[in-house]
Coordinates of C-alpha atoms in Angstrom, one line a residue:
M1 CA 19.0 161.2 64.3
M2 CA 16.5 160.7 61.1
S3 CA 18.5 162.5 59.2
T4 CA 21.4 160.2 59.5
R5 CA 20.0 156.7 59.3
P6 CA 19.9 156.1 55.5
H7 CA 23.3 156.2 55.4
I8 CA 24.0 154.1 58.2
Y9 CA 21.5 151.4 56.0
G10 CA 23.7 152.3 53.3
Y11 CA 26.4 151.2 55.1
A12 CA 25.1 147.9 56.6
L13 CA 24.2 146.6 52.9
T14 CA 28.0 147.1 51.6
I15 CA 29.1 145.3 54.5
F16 CA 26.5 143.0 54.1
L17 CA 27.1 142.5 50.9
S18 CA 31.0 142.6 50.8
S19 CA 31.3 140.2 53.5
A20 CA 28.6 137.4 51.3
F21 CA 31.1 139.0 48.3
L22 CA 33.9 137.8 50.4
L23 CA 32.7 134.1 50.8
V24 CA 31.6 133.9 47.1
L25 CA 35.1 133.7 46.1
E26 CA 36.1 131.5 49.3
M27 CA 33.4 128.4 48.2
V28 CA 34.7 129.2 44.6
A29 CA 38.0 129.4 45.1
G30 CA 37.6 124.9 45.8
R31 CA 36.7 124.6 42.5
L32 CA 38.8 127.3 40.6
I33 CA 41.7 124.7 41.7
A34 CA 40.1 121.4 41.6
P35 CA 41.5 120.6 38.3
Y36 CA 45.0 121.9 39.1
V37 CA 45.8 119.9 42.7
G38 CA 42.0 117.9 43.5
V39 CA 39.8 118.8 47.1
S40 CA 41.5 118.0 49.9
L41 CA 41.2 118.6 53.5
Y42 CA 44.7 120.4 52.6
T43 CA 43.0 121.8 50.2
W44 CA 40.4 123.1 52.0
T45 CA 42.6 124.4 55.3
S46 CA 44.8 126.6 52.6
I47 CA 41.9 128.3 51.1
I48 CA 40.7 128.8 54.7
G49 CA 43.3 129.4 56.1
V50 CA 44.6 132.5 53.4
V51 CA 41.2 134.1 53.6
L52 CA 41.3 134.4 57.5
A53 CA 44.9 136.1 57.2
G54 CA 43.8 138.2 54.4
L55 CA 40.6 139.0 56.6
S56 CA 42.5 140.1 59.3
L57 CA 45.6 142.0 58.0
G58 CA 42.5 144.1 55.6
N59 CA 40.5 144.4 59.1
W60 CA 43.5 145.8 60.9
I61 CA 44.3 148.3 57.9
G62 CA 40.5 149.3 57.6
G63 CA 41.1 150.1 61.6
V64 CA 44.2 152.0 60.8
W65 CA 42.4 154.1 57.7
A66 CA 39.0 154.9 60.0
D67 CA 41.1 157.0 62.8
R68 CA 43.4 158.6 59.8
G69 CA 40.7 159.9 58.3
G70 CA 39.1 157.1 55.9
S71 CA 36.2 158.3 54.3
D72 CA 32.9 157.2 51.4
R73 CA 35.4 157.8 48.8
S74 CA 38.3 155.3 50.7
A75 CA 35.7 152.5 51.1
G76 CA 34.4 152.9 47.5
M77 CA 38.0 153.0 46.0
V78 CA 38.8 149.6 47.6
L79 CA 35.7 148.5 46.8
I80 CA 37.0 148.9 43.4
A81 CA 40.3 147.5 43.7
S82 CA 38.3 144.8 45.0
G83 CA 36.3 144.2 41.5
L84 CA 39.6 144.8 40.3
A85 CA 41.7 141.8 42.1
S86 CA 38.4 139.4 41.8
L87 CA 38.6 140.0 38.1
A88 CA 42.4 139.2 38.1
V89 CA 42.4 135.5 39.5
L90 CA 41.2 134.7 35.9
L91 CA 44.5 136.0 34.6
I92 CA 46.9 135.0 37.4
L93 CA 45.0 131.8 37.1
T94 CA 46.5 130.9 33.6
L95 CA 50.1 132.4 34.4
V96 CA 50.5 130.9 38.4
A97 CA 48.7 127.7 37.8
P98 CA 51.1 125.8 34.3
A99 CA 54.1 127.3 36.5
L100 CA 53.4 125.4 40.2
Q101 CA 52.5 122.2 38.2
E102 CA 56.0 122.6 36.3
S103 CA 57.7 122.8 39.6
R104 CA 58.5 120.1 42.2
L105 CA 56.3 121.4 44.9
S106 CA 54.5 119.6 46.7
L107 CA 50.8 119.0 46.5
I108 CA 50.5 121.0 49.8
S109 CA 52.6 123.7 48.4
I110 CA 51.0 124.4 45.0
S111 CA 47.4 124.4 46.7
F112 CA 48.8 126.9 49.3
L113 CA 50.9 129.1 46.5
M114 CA 48.1 129.0 44.7
V115 CA 45.3 130.6 46.9
L116 CA 47.5 132.8 47.6
S117 CA 48.1 133.9 44.9
L118 CA 44.2 134.0 43.9
F119 CA 42.7 135.0 46.5
F120 CA 44.7 137.2 49.7
L121 CA 44.6 140.4 47.8
P122 CA 40.8 139.8 47.7
A123 CA 40.6 138.8 51.4
V124 CA 42.7 142.3 52.0
L125 CA 40.8 144.5 50.2
L126 CA 37.0 143.2 51.4
G127 CA 39.0 142.7 55.0
I128 CA 38.9 146.9 54.8
I129 CA 35.2 147.6 54.2
T130 CA 33.8 146.8 57.6
P131 CA 35.6 148.1 60.1
L132 CA 36.1 151.3 57.9
L133 CA 32.4 151.7 57.5
T134 CA 31.6 150.3 61.0
T135 CA 33.6 153.6 62.0
L136 CA 32.3 155.9 59.5
A137 CA 28.8 154.9 60.9
L138 CA 29.7 155.5 64.5
K139 CA 30.1 158.6 63.3
L140 CA 26.9 159.4 62.8
D141 CA 25.1 157.4 65.5
E142 CA 26.0 158.0 69.1
R143 CA 24.9 154.2 70.1
T144 CA 28.4 152.4 69.6
G145 CA 27.4 149.2 71.3
H146 CA 24.4 148.9 69.0
I147 CA 26.4 149.9 65.4
V148 CA 29.4 147.8 66.7
G149 CA 27.2 144.6 67.2
L150 CA 24.4 145.8 63.8
M151 CA 27.7 146.0 61.8
H152 CA 29.2 142.4 62.8
A153 CA 25.7 140.9 63.1
L154 CA 25.3 142.0 58.9
A155 CA 29.0 140.7 58.1
A156 CA 28.8 137.4 59.6
L157 CA 24.5 137.4 57.6
G158 CA 26.3 138.4 54.5
S159 CA 29.3 135.7 54.8
I160 CA 26.7 132.5 55.5
L161 CA 24.3 133.9 52.3
G162 CA 28.0 133.5 50.5
T163 CA 28.2 130.6 51.2
F164 CA 24.9 128.7 51.1
V165 CA 23.9 130.9 48.2
T166 CA 27.7 130.1 46.3
G167 CA 27.6 126.0 47.8
Y168 CA 23.7 125.2 47.0
W169 CA 22.9 126.6 43.9
L170 CA 26.0 129.7 41.7
V171 CA 28.3 127.1 41.0
Q172 CA 26.2 124.4 39.9
Y173 CA 24.1 126.8 37.4
M174 CA 26.4 129.8 36.8
G175 CA 30.1 128.3 37.0
T176 CA 33.2 129.4 38.8
R177 CA 34.2 132.0 35.8
N178 CA 30.8 133.5 35.6
I179 CA 30.8 133.3 39.3
I180 CA 34.2 135.3 39.6
I181 CA 32.7 138.5 37.2
S182 CA 29.9 138.3 38.1
T183 CA 31.6 139.5 42.1
A184 CA 33.6 141.8 40.4
I185 CA 30.7 143.3 38.8
G186 CA 28.9 143.4 42.3
L187 CA 31.7 144.9 43.8
F188 CA 32.3 148.1 40.9
L189 CA 27.8 148.6 41.5
L190 CA 28.5 148.4 45.5
A191 CA 31.1 151.5 45.1
I192 CA 28.8 153.7 43.2
P193 CA 26.7 155.2 46.2
L194 CA 30.1 156.1 48.0
L195 CA 32.2 157.3 45.0
K196 CA 29.2 160.4 44.6
G197 CA 30.9 163.3 43.9
T198 CA 34.4 162.6 43.6
R199 CA 35.8 163.1 39.9
P200 CA 34.5 161.1 36.6
I201 CA 38.7 160.2 36.6
A202 CA 38.2 157.7 39.3
T203 CA 35.5 156.1 37.6
V204 CA 37.6 156.2 34.0
S205 CA 40.3 154.9 35.1
S206 CA 38.6 151.5 37.2
L207 CA 36.7 151.1 33.6
L208 CA 40.3 151.0 31.7
L209 CA 42.3 149.0 34.1
A210 CA 39.1 146.2 34.0
A211 CA 39.0 146.4 30.3
L212 CA 42.6 145.6 30.4
L213 CA 42.4 143.0 32.9
S214 CA 39.7 141.2 30.2
G215 CA 41.9 141.7 27.6
G216 CA 44.6 140.0 29.6
I217 CA 42.2 137.7 30.1
W218 CA 40.9 136.8 26.8
L219 CA 44.7 136.6 25.2
Q220 CA 45.2 133.8 28.1
N221 CA 42.1 132.4 27.2
G222 CA 41.2 132.6 31.5
F223 CA 37.7 132.9 30.4
T224 CA 37.2 129.5 29.2
N225 CA 36.1 127.2 31.7
P226 CA 38.4 123.9 31.7
C227 CA 34.9 121.7 32.8
D228 CA 32.5 120.3 29.9
R229 CA 30.2 120.4 33.1
E230 CA 30.5 121.8 36.2
S231 CA 28.3 120.2 39.7
S232 CA 28.3 120.3 42.8
Y233 CA 30.9 118.1 43.3
F234 CA 33.4 117.7 40.2
C235 CA 35.3 119.7 36.9
I236 CA 33.7 116.9 34.9
R237 CA 35.8 116.1 31.3
V238 CA 35.5 113.9 28.6
V239 CA 38.7 113.6 26.8
D240 CA 39.3 111.1 23.8
S241 CA 41.4 108.0 24.5
T242 CA 41.3 106.5 21.3
P243 CA 45.3 106.2 20.7
E244 CA 45.4 104.3 24.2
V245 CA 43.4 101.5 22.9
P246 CA 44.6 98.4 20.5
F247 CA 41.6 99.1 18.1
G248 CA 38.1 100.8 18.3
E249 CA 37.1 104.4 20.2
A250 CA 37.6 105.3 23.6
R251 CA 36.6 108.0 25.7
S252 CA 37.6 108.8 29.4
M253 CA 36.1 110.8 32.2
I254 CA 38.4 113.4 33.9
L255 CA 37.0 114.5 37.9
D256 CA 38.7 117.8 38.8
H257 CA 42.4 116.7 37.3
L258 CA 41.9 113.2 37.6
V259 CA 41.0 110.2 34.6
H260 CA 38.3 108.4 36.6
G261 CA 37.9 105.6 33.6
T262 CA 38.1 105.0 30.4
N263 CA 35.4 103.2 28.4
H264 CA 36.0 101.6 24.7
K265 CA 33.4 101.8 23.0
Q266 CA 33.1 98.7 20.4
E267 CA 33.8 96.1 23.3
P268 CA 32.5 97.9 26.4
G269 CA 34.2 94.6 28.9
L270 CA 37.6 95.9 27.8
L271 CA 39.2 97.1 31.0
L272 CA 42.3 99.4 30.4
A273 CA 43.6 99.9 33.4
P274 CA 45.1 97.0 35.2
Y275 CA 43.9 98.2 38.7
V276 CA 39.9 97.3 37.2
Q277 CA 40.2 94.7 34.9
L278 CA 41.8 92.8 39.0
M279 CA 38.8 93.9 40.5
D280 CA 36.7 92.1 37.7
E281 CA 39.5 89.0 38.0
L282 CA 39.1 88.8 41.4
V283 CA 35.5 88.6 41.3
L284 CA 36.1 85.2 38.2
D285 CA 38.5 83.8 40.7
H286 CA 36.7 84.0 43.8
W287 CA 33.8 81.6 42.1
Q288 CA 36.7 80.1 40.5
G289 CA 35.3 80.9 37.2
Q290 CA 32.2 80.0 37.4
T291 CA 30.0 83.0 38.7
P292 CA 26.6 82.3 39.7
P293 CA 23.5 83.2 37.4
G294 CA 22.3 86.0 37.6
I295 CA 25.5 87.4 39.6
S296 CA 24.1 90.8 41.8
F297 CA 26.7 93.6 41.6
F298 CA 26.8 96.8 44.0
F299 CA 29.0 99.7 42.6
A300 CA 29.5 102.6 45.5
G301 CA 30.4 105.0 42.8
G302 CA 29.7 105.6 39.2
G303 CA 32.1 107.9 37.7
A304 CA 32.6 107.2 33.7
Y305 CA 30.7 102.9 34.5
T306 CA 33.9 101.5 33.4
Q307 CA 32.9 98.5 35.9
P308 CA 28.9 98.6 35.2
R309 CA 29.7 98.6 31.7
A310 CA 32.2 95.6 31.9
V311 CA 29.8 93.6 34.3
Q312 CA 26.5 94.1 32.0
S313 CA 28.9 93.1 29.0
L314 CA 30.7 90.2 30.8
Y315 CA 28.5 88.6 32.7
E316 CA 25.1 87.4 31.6
D317 CA 22.0 88.6 33.4
A318 CA 24.2 90.1 35.9
E319 CA 22.5 92.5 38.4
I320 CA 24.0 95.7 38.3
T321 CA 23.1 98.2 41.2
V322 CA 25.2 101.8 41.4
A323 CA 25.0 104.5 44.4
E324 CA 26.6 107.6 42.5
L325 CA 26.3 110.9 44.6
D326 CA 26.7 112.9 41.3
P327 CA 23.8 113.3 38.5
N328 CA 25.6 115.1 37.1
V329 CA 28.1 112.3 36.3
T330 CA 25.9 109.5 34.6
E331 CA 24.3 112.2 32.5
V332 CA 27.3 112.9 31.0
A333 CA 28.1 108.8 31.1
R334 CA 25.5 108.1 29.3
E335 CA 26.0 111.4 26.6
Q336 CA 29.9 110.9 25.6
L337 CA 31.1 107.7 27.6
Y338 CA 28.6 104.8 25.7
L339 CA 26.0 104.7 28.9
D340 CA 23.6 102.7 28.3
D341 CA 22.4 101.8 31.8
R342 CA 18.7 100.3 30.8
G343 CA 19.2 97.2 33.8
M344 CA 20.8 99.0 36.1
Q345 CA 19.7 100.2 38.8
V346 CA 20.9 103.2 39.8
H347 CA 20.8 105.7 43.1
H348 CA 21.9 109.0 42.9
A349 CA 22.4 109.8 46.6
D350 CA 25.9 108.4 49.3
A351 CA 26.3 104.2 49.2
R352 CA 26.2 104.9 52.8
V353 CA 22.6 106.1 52.8
V354 CA 21.4 103.6 49.9
L355 CA 22.4 100.5 51.7
Q356 CA 21.1 102.0 54.8
Q357 CA 18.2 103.2 53.4
Q358 CA 16.6 102.0 50.4
L359 CA 18.3 98.8 50.0
K360 CA 18.2 97.4 53.5
D361 CA 16.8 94.1 53.6
K362 CA 19.1 93.8 49.7
R363 CA 22.2 90.7 49.3
F364 CA 24.7 91.0 46.8
D365 CA 27.5 88.7 45.6
V366 CA 29.9 91.1 44.6
I367 CA 30.0 94.6 46.0
V368 CA 33.1 97.3 45.0
T369 CA 33.4 100.7 45.9
D370 CA 35.3 102.6 44.1
V371 CA 34.8 106.2 45.2
F372 CA 37.8 107.2 45.8
H373 CA 39.0 110.7 44.2
D374 CA 42.8 110.3 43.5
I375 CA 44.3 110.7 47.3
A376 CA 40.9 112.4 48.5
V377 CA 38.7 110.1 50.8
P378 CA 35.6 110.0 52.0
Y379 CA 36.1 108.9 55.2
H380 CA 32.6 107.9 55.6
L381 CA 33.0 104.8 53.0
V382 CA 36.2 103.4 55.5
T383 CA 34.8 102.8 58.8
R384 CA 34.8 100.2 60.4
E385 CA 31.0 100.7 61.0
Y386 CA 31.1 100.6 57.1
A387 CA 32.8 97.5 56.6
Q388 CA 29.6 96.1 59.0
Q389 CA 27.4 97.5 56.5
V390 CA 29.2 95.7 53.4
K391 CA 29.5 92.1 55.0
A392 CA 25.6 92.5 55.4
H393 CA 24.8 93.1 52.7
L394 CA 27.1 90.0 51.3
S395 CA 25.9 86.7 50.6
Q396 CA 27.4 84.1 52.5
D397 CA 30.0 83.6 50.3
G398 CA 30.1 87.5 48.7
L399 CA 33.2 89.2 47.8
Y400 CA 34.3 93.0 48.6
T401 CA 36.6 94.9 46.9
L402 CA 38.1 98.3 46.6
N403 CA 40.7 100.4 45.5
L404 CA 43.2 102.5 47.1
V405 CA 46.3 105.2 46.2
D406 CA 49.2 105.8 48.4
I407 CA 52.4 105.5 49.1
F408 CA 55.1 102.5 47.6
P409 CA 56.7 100.7 49.3
D410 CA 54.9 101.9 53.1
P411 CA 51.0 102.2 52.9
K412 CA 50.2 103.1 55.9
L413 CA 46.1 104.6 54.5
V414 CA 46.2 100.4 53.2
K415 CA 47.5 99.1 56.2
S416 CA 45.1 101.1 58.1
M417 CA 42.4 99.5 55.9
M418 CA 43.5 96.2 55.8
K419 CA 43.4 95.9 59.6
T420 CA 39.5 97.4 59.6
L421 CA 38.3 95.3 57.5
G422 CA 39.8 92.3 59.0
S423 CA 37.7 92.8 61.8
V424 CA 35.0 92.3 60.1
F425 CA 36.3 89.7 57.4
D426 CA 38.6 87.0 57.7
H427 CA 40.5 86.7 54.1
V428 CA 41.8 90.3 53.6
H429 CA 44.1 90.6 51.2
V430 CA 46.2 93.3 48.9
W431 CA 47.1 93.2 45.3
I432 CA 49.4 95.9 43.0
D433 CA 50.4 94.6 39.1
R434 CA 54.1 95.5 39.7
L435 CA 56.6 96.4 42.1
P436 CA 58.1 99.7 42.1
E437 CA 61.9 100.3 41.9
E438 CA 61.7 103.5 44.0
S439 CA 59.5 104.9 46.0
T440 CA 56.1 106.0 44.2
R441 CA 52.2 106.4 44.1
M442 CA 50.2 103.8 43.2
T443 CA 46.4 102.4 43.3
Y444 CA 46.5 99.1 45.3
V445 CA 43.4 96.7 45.7
I446 CA 41.9 95.6 48.3
S447 CA 39.8 92.3 48.3
A448 CA 37.5 90.5 51.3
S449 CA 35.5 88.2 51.9
D450 CA 34.8 84.9 54.6
A451 CA 34.2 82.4 51.6
R452 CA 37.8 81.4 51.0
E453 CA 41.6 82.3 50.4
P454 CA 42.2 83.6 46.9
P455 CA 45.7 82.6 45.2
E456 CA 49.5 84.2 45.6
V457 CA 49.2 84.9 42.3
I458 CA 46.0 85.8 39.7
E459 CA 46.0 86.0 35.9
S460 CA 43.9 86.9 33.7
R461 CA 41.5 85.0 32.3
R462 CA 40.9 87.5 29.1
G463 CA 40.8 90.6 28.5
F464 CA 45.1 92.0 27.9
Q465 CA 46.9 89.4 29.1
R466 CA 48.4 90.6 33.2
A467 CA 48.7 89.0 36.6
W468 CA 48.6 90.7 39.5
V469 CA 50.1 89.4 43.2
R470 CA 49.1 89.5 46.4
M471 CA 51.4 91.2 48.7
T472 CA 49.3 91.3 51.6
E473 CA 52.7 89.7 53.9
A474 CA 55.0 91.9 52.9
V475 CA 53.1 95.3 52.5
L476 CA 51.9 94.3 56.5
T477 CA 55.6 93.7 57.8
T478 CA 57.1 96.4 55.7
G479 CA 57.4 100.0 57.3
T480 CA 55.2 101.4 60.1
P481 CA 54.1 98.4 62.7
M482 CA 50.0 97.6 62.2
A483 CA 50.4 97.9 66.5
E484 CA 50.8 101.8 65.6
L485 CA 48.5 102.5 62.8
P486 CA 44.7 102.9 63.8
E487 CA 41.4 100.6 63.1
F488 CA 39.6 103.7 60.7
T489 CA 36.2 104.3 63.4
D490 CA 33.4 106.5 62.5
D491 CA 35.0 108.6 65.2
Y492 CA 38.8 108.5 64.2
V493 CA 39.4 108.5 60.4
P494 CA 42.8 110.2 60.1
V495 CA 42.9 109.1 56.2
D496 CA 44.7 112.4 55.5
R497 CA 47.8 111.7 58.3
L498 CA 48.6 108.5 57.1
V499 CA 48.7 110.2 53.4
A500 CA 50.5 113.0 54.0
S501 CA 53.9 111.8 52.2
L502 CA 51.6 112.2 48.9
F503 CA 51.1 116.2 49.9
F504 CA 54.3 116.9 51.7
S505 CA 56.6 115.2 49.0
D506 CA 56.0 115.9 45.1
V507 CA 55.7 112.0 44.7
G508 CA 52.5 112.7 45.2
K509 CA 51.8 114.3 42.4

């Protein structure tokens, strides 16, 4: 019995580490595809579903293989193949992602096919290891329950380790491509003890395949990370947007695949996006051009800091507080997007937590929620409870504004959001800058207050000459009846269902 223990412990360690590597790949999948399809409940559903499907198939194959003469060498070759399949992810991504983006497929189809092509095979191969090595261990020890329980426990513990290490550390400090390369190397190393005594041709062939794959990845520029910086939350990029402005210089911040804001170097108050300019014009209209001295703003979400920079420039002695979850976003804005946040109070924490804890006794004249990342919505910032929290932090005549992406002409998410805010505020309205001629996705701005009714049309007082129409009645009476739409609460926020048309059609791309 004693002589077999080192062999069993070797199997156990292999199962533990191979399970950890699989979850490393699963966690990294979300970040790897984010620059192409964003991050949402649907993308994570695709990732988890595809990996579990691959793991299930691999478990079945591994069990059958074990009964038909699987050996240490078999497990070693599977680990080599899984390392090659992991490395191939970087090559496949360069071939599949552009083709899928150019297709007319829906976002959910693109995300599913992308995950399937990238991670199904590695999941199948790594799924083979546990049943194969567990069966081999049972040939060395008659304690069936002990061995099976041990191996399953170690597989689960390895998965837990891979999840936490990747989520809390690896992505932030290594980046997705380095993680995938390291995972492939780790799987190659894990195979070495199992391949002892095999012919050198297997090792040479594996190294040759790895070299060919690496060459293909290099030729396709697959080793290059598209992100300027990878954080726990986003793939952050900054691009030159000077050709898009009438004069001077401008840069834009891209979070994952979405332009989050464009900042003008010479004129911080020049707001290029119509919806961003509208949020400023709503403030001017709310006080009829006579904003109070020392007006105070709270921004839930900093992003490119486009609006806080504009407020700093356009409002004399304004008090600006920003809750930005990702400190890396703020650092990039300082370094590359002309942000000078001296005089601003910046909290790197969730907006709801900041209001509840650090600013629990503070009131603001204006609160702006701009945290909705494309069609991915932080659920806890659209609920009635959050709206009540916002109202508690507004001055008596204060204004609350937020923006949402939804479909036209029946924006169910926007309508539910208005229903939710209507249970808290007296005056809730939705605004757009243009009336589309066909079904499309667009950005809506919602305003809420207890102070006064805004006009039906708002024309710009400064910046670009634009006008925005109050579409409240038209939105509420078109399409899905309001009685059929939910009011959002902390217990029930079916956001993804309400914007499902953006995922299941090419309108959402």
